[in-house]
Short mmCIF file of C-alpha atoms in Angstrom, two decimals:
data_model
loop_
_atom_site.label_atom_id
_atom_site.label_comp_id
_atom_site.label_asym_id
_atom_site.label_seq_id
_atom_site.Cartn_x
_atom_site.Cartn_y
_atom_site.Cartn_z
CA UNK A 266 -19.83 96.74 4.42
CA UNK A 267 -16.46 94.93 4.43
CA UNK A 268 -14.69 94.82 1.08
CA UNK A 269 -12.42 92.05 -0.18
CA UNK A 270 -10.54 92.29 -3.41
CA UNK A 271 -8.68 89.78 -5.50
CA UNK A 272 -6.07 90.29 -8.13
CA UNK A 273 -5.89 89.33 -10.88
CA UNK A 274 -9.55 88.62 -11.82
CA UNK A 275 -8.53 86.46 -14.71
CA UNK A 276 -5.23 84.90 -15.75
CA UNK A 277 -4.19 82.70 -18.56
CA UNK A 278 -0.78 80.98 -18.26
CA UNK A 279 1.25 78.28 -19.84
CA UNK A 280 1.60 74.95 -18.30
CA UNK A 281 4.62 74.76 -16.03
CA UNK A 282 4.55 78.44 -15.03
CA UNK A 283 3.67 79.87 -11.55
CA UNK A 284 0.73 82.18 -10.86
CA UNK A 285 0.27 84.48 -7.78
CA UNK A 286 -3.18 85.46 -6.62
CA UNK A 287 -3.61 88.29 -4.02
CA UNK A 288 -6.52 88.63 -1.73
CA UNK A 289 -6.95 91.82 0.18
CA UNK A 290 -9.24 93.06 2.85
CA UNK A 291 -9.61 96.73 2.05
CA UNK A 292 -11.32 98.22 5.02
CA UNK A 293 -10.76 95.76 7.81
CA UNK A 294 -7.98 93.65 9.27
CA UNK A 295 -8.29 89.94 8.85
CA UNK A 296 -6.23 87.68 10.90
CA UNK A 297 -7.71 84.73 9.04
CA UNK A 298 -8.44 84.29 5.35
CA UNK A 299 -9.61 81.20 3.61
CA UNK A 300 -8.91 79.99 0.05
CA UNK A 301 -11.49 78.08 -1.87
CA UNK A 302 -11.53 76.42 -5.35
CA UNK A 303 -14.62 76.14 -7.44
CA UNK A 304 -14.69 73.99 -10.62
CA UNK A 305 -17.47 74.76 -13.16
CA UNK A 306 -21.01 73.88 -12.00
CA UNK A 307 -19.61 72.56 -8.65
CA UNK A 308 -19.41 73.72 -5.07
CA UNK A 309 -16.72 75.65 -3.26
CA UNK A 310 -14.10 73.49 -1.75
CA UNK A 311 -11.85 74.66 1.02
CA UNK A 312 -8.16 74.46 0.14
CA UNK A 313 -6.52 76.04 3.08
CA UNK A 314 -6.96 78.41 6.03
CA UNK A 315 -4.40 81.22 6.07
CA UNK A 316 -3.49 82.81 9.43
CA UNK A 317 -1.42 86.07 9.66
CA UNK A 318 2.15 85.44 10.77
CA UNK A 319 1.91 81.67 10.78
CA UNK A 320 1.75 78.71 8.36
CA UNK A 321 -1.40 77.91 6.46
CA UNK A 322 -3.41 74.96 7.32
CA UNK A 323 -4.20 72.81 4.32
CA UNK A 324 -7.12 70.57 3.70
CA UNK A 325 -6.60 66.88 3.00
CA UNK A 326 -5.63 66.28 -0.62
CA UNK A 327 -4.26 69.79 -1.18
CA UNK A 328 -0.46 69.84 -1.93
CA UNK A 329 1.09 72.53 0.24
CA UNK A 330 4.23 72.62 -1.94
CA UNK A 331 2.02 73.21 -5.03
CA UNK A 332 -0.31 75.85 -3.54
CA UNK A 333 1.91 78.23 -1.51
CA UNK A 334 0.07 80.59 0.76
CA UNK A 335 1.67 83.60 2.43
CA UNK A 336 -0.27 85.79 4.83
CA UNK A 337 2.29 88.37 5.76
CA UNK A 338 0.01 91.15 6.81
CA UNK A 339 -3.44 91.60 8.34
CA UNK A 340 -4.77 92.75 5.01
CA UNK A 341 -3.07 90.55 2.52
CA UNK A 342 -2.95 86.87 1.75
CA UNK A 343 -1.33 85.32 -1.38
CA UNK A 344 -1.90 81.97 -3.09
CA UNK A 345 0.80 80.96 -5.59
CA UNK A 346 -0.04 78.03 -7.82
CA UNK A 347 3.39 76.62 -8.69
CA UNK A 348 4.16 74.69 -11.97
CA UNK A 349 0.55 75.11 -12.97
CA UNK A 350 -1.05 72.36 -15.05
CA UNK A 351 -4.43 72.41 -17.05
CA UNK A 352 -6.12 70.55 -14.29
CA UNK A 353 -5.48 73.53 -12.02
CA UNK A 354 -7.63 75.60 -14.15
CA UNK A 355 -10.43 76.79 -11.93
CA UNK A 356 -12.11 79.64 -10.04
CA UNK A 357 -10.22 80.55 -6.99
CA UNK A 358 -12.01 82.60 -4.26
CA UNK A 359 -10.75 83.94 -1.03
CA UNK A 360 -12.68 84.99 1.97
CA UNK A 361 -11.54 87.08 4.91
CA UNK A 362 -12.90 86.89 8.40
CA UNK A 363 -13.81 90.14 10.05
CA UNK A 364 -12.96 89.65 13.62
CA UNK A 365 -15.45 92.17 15.10
CA UNK A 366 -18.55 90.32 13.88
CA UNK A 367 -16.76 87.05 12.92
CA UNK A 368 -18.35 87.11 9.52
CA UNK A 369 -16.57 85.97 6.36
CA UNK A 370 -16.57 88.19 3.29
CA UNK A 371 -15.75 86.72 -0.18
CA UNK A 372 -13.51 88.19 -2.79
CA UNK A 373 -14.71 88.42 -6.34
CA UNK A 374 -12.65 85.43 -7.39
CA UNK A 375 -9.94 84.67 -9.88
CA UNK A 376 -10.41 82.64 -12.95
CA UNK A 377 -7.33 80.76 -13.77
CA UNK A 378 -6.84 79.03 -17.24
CA UNK A 379 -3.67 76.88 -17.73
CA UNK A 380 -3.01 76.15 -21.31
CA UNK B 603 -15.14 66.28 9.15
CA UNK B 604 -18.34 68.04 8.39
CA UNK B 605 -20.36 66.69 5.49
CA UNK B 606 -23.19 68.96 4.15
CA UNK B 607 -25.86 67.40 1.83
CA UNK B 608 -28.10 69.72 -0.12
CA UNK B 609 -31.28 68.98 -2.12
CA UNK B 610 -32.48 69.47 -4.81
CA UNK B 611 -29.66 69.95 -7.23
CA UNK B 612 -31.98 71.91 -9.53
CA UNK B 613 -35.28 73.54 -8.84
CA UNK B 614 -37.60 75.26 -11.27
CA UNK B 615 -40.59 77.36 -10.10
CA UNK B 616 -42.93 79.78 -11.65
CA UNK B 617 -42.77 83.45 -10.61
CA UNK B 618 -44.73 83.97 -7.42
CA UNK B 619 -44.34 80.49 -6.23
CA UNK B 620 -42.26 79.48 -3.10
CA UNK B 621 -39.05 77.63 -3.36
CA UNK B 622 -37.52 75.41 -0.60
CA UNK B 623 -34.00 74.17 -0.41
CA UNK B 624 -32.93 71.62 2.17
CA UNK B 625 -29.58 70.75 3.73
CA UNK B 626 -28.42 68.26 6.22
CA UNK B 627 -25.16 68.26 8.16
CA UNK B 628 -23.31 65.63 10.06
CA UNK B 629 -21.19 67.27 12.73
CA UNK B 630 -23.25 68.02 15.89
CA UNK B 631 -20.56 70.72 16.80
CA UNK B 632 -21.63 72.87 13.81
CA UNK B 633 -23.53 75.92 15.10
CA UNK B 634 -23.45 78.39 12.23
CA UNK B 635 -25.39 77.95 9.04
CA UNK B 636 -25.25 80.52 6.28
CA UNK B 637 -26.88 80.54 2.88
CA UNK B 638 -25.15 82.05 -0.19
CA UNK B 639 -26.50 83.20 -3.64
CA UNK B 640 -24.05 82.91 -6.51
CA UNK B 641 -24.65 84.28 -9.93
CA UNK B 642 -22.57 83.04 -12.76
CA UNK B 643 -18.94 84.04 -12.60
CA UNK B 644 -19.46 85.97 -9.40
CA UNK B 645 -18.69 85.69 -5.74
CA UNK B 646 -21.13 84.05 -3.32
CA UNK B 647 -23.22 86.53 -1.57
CA UNK B 648 -24.50 85.98 1.98
CA UNK B 649 -28.30 86.15 1.93
CA UNK B 650 -29.29 84.96 5.44
CA UNK B 651 -27.62 82.99 8.19
CA UNK B 652 -28.69 81.31 11.40
CA UNK B 653 -26.98 80.12 14.54
CA UNK B 654 -27.80 77.20 16.57
CA UNK B 655 -29.58 79.00 19.37
CA UNK B 656 -32.25 80.13 16.99
CA UNK B 657 -34.87 77.97 15.25
CA UNK B 658 -36.02 80.33 12.60
CA UNK B 659 -35.01 83.62 10.98
CA UNK B 660 -36.78 85.73 8.44
CA UNK B 661 -35.62 88.59 6.18
CA UNK B 662 -38.41 89.85 3.88
CA UNK B 663 -39.11 87.11 1.30
CA UNK B 664 -36.33 84.77 2.68
CA UNK B 665 -36.48 82.59 5.71
CA UNK B 666 -34.31 79.83 7.10
CA UNK B 667 -35.28 77.21 9.61
CA UNK B 668 -33.00 75.03 11.67
CA UNK B 669 -33.57 71.73 13.41
CA UNK B 670 -30.66 70.85 15.43
CA UNK B 671 -31.96 67.60 16.65
CA UNK B 672 -32.43 66.32 13.10
CA UNK B 673 -29.33 68.20 11.79
CA UNK B 674 -31.15 69.87 8.97
CA UNK B 675 -31.90 73.35 7.97
CA UNK B 676 -33.83 74.87 5.10
CA UNK B 677 -34.12 77.92 2.97
CA UNK B 678 -37.50 79.23 2.04
CA UNK B 679 -38.03 81.83 -0.61
CA UNK B 680 -41.52 83.15 -1.03
CA UNK B 681 -42.97 85.13 -3.88
CA UNK B 682 -40.13 84.31 -6.16
CA UNK B 683 -38.97 86.58 -8.82
CA UNK B 684 -36.86 85.98 -12.01
CA UNK B 685 -33.99 87.80 -10.38
CA UNK B 686 -33.90 85.15 -7.69
CA UNK B 687 -32.56 82.70 -10.32
CA UNK B 688 -29.08 81.71 -9.37
CA UNK B 689 -27.18 78.94 -7.60
CA UNK B 690 -27.81 78.76 -3.90
CA UNK B 691 -25.38 77.10 -1.36
CA UNK B 692 -25.87 76.17 2.18
CA UNK B 693 -22.93 75.85 4.43
CA UNK B 694 -22.12 74.74 8.00
CA UNK B 695 -19.37 75.75 10.30
CA UNK B 696 -18.53 75.31 14.01
CA UNK B 697 -18.45 79.13 14.20
CA UNK B 698 -19.02 82.02 11.77
CA UNK B 699 -15.33 82.75 11.67
CA UNK B 700 -14.19 79.24 10.78
CA UNK B 701 -13.99 77.65 7.46
CA UNK B 702 -17.25 76.91 5.74
CA UNK B 703 -18.29 73.51 4.45
CA UNK B 704 -20.51 73.92 1.49
CA UNK B 705 -23.33 71.88 0.14
CA UNK B 706 -23.17 71.06 -3.53
CA UNK B 707 -25.58 73.88 -4.48
CA UNK B 708 -29.00 74.21 -5.96
CA UNK B 709 -29.59 75.87 -9.25
CA UNK B 710 -32.88 77.76 -9.05
CA UNK B 711 -34.73 78.85 -12.07
CA UNK B 712 -37.72 81.21 -11.76
CA UNK B 713 -39.75 81.44 -14.93
CA UNK B 714 -41.95 84.41 -15.59
#
């Protein structure tokens, strides 16, 4: 099956710093990747759609200058949380769309804790 | 945009009983409806999905039904086992390759 990885799996940072999260499709090319955020005991909320070679499309209420997304290759998308604050602490999950079957595969998630 | 409602939020059943989780959606253009199982701290795992040209799909103990007219779809788990305990999410999308709109989730507990 298709494998999607995320790095790091956990990160703790100080308020005001920036954190980069990588999402990789390991055995397939993904022209489209999605970034979701999940707060404890809540559902997954779509943050943005990342398309290879073009600007990401952000959902309403998601600040594009705070959550920088780069999809520079067909196997890698990065999410950078800039000037992180405690309220940004969450579980960030990416998914990658496998073009052949148009199925999304989720990464294992990154747990971010901002102190 | 799409709005997906999911009920119940919590469900407790005894081992061997059936469990049913229901979802409704608002966008008539949606035509792809997956169900995910998420264990604590882990990624959502696709357990079954259905597309709008099908009314029902079954995979061993799991089945999903879809009523496009009423805009609702349901997950049925028969002969539940303790390892079925998890949070289940329904989702809707206009296409399997598009962003998913998730329901709020159902925490299922199967007691021995």
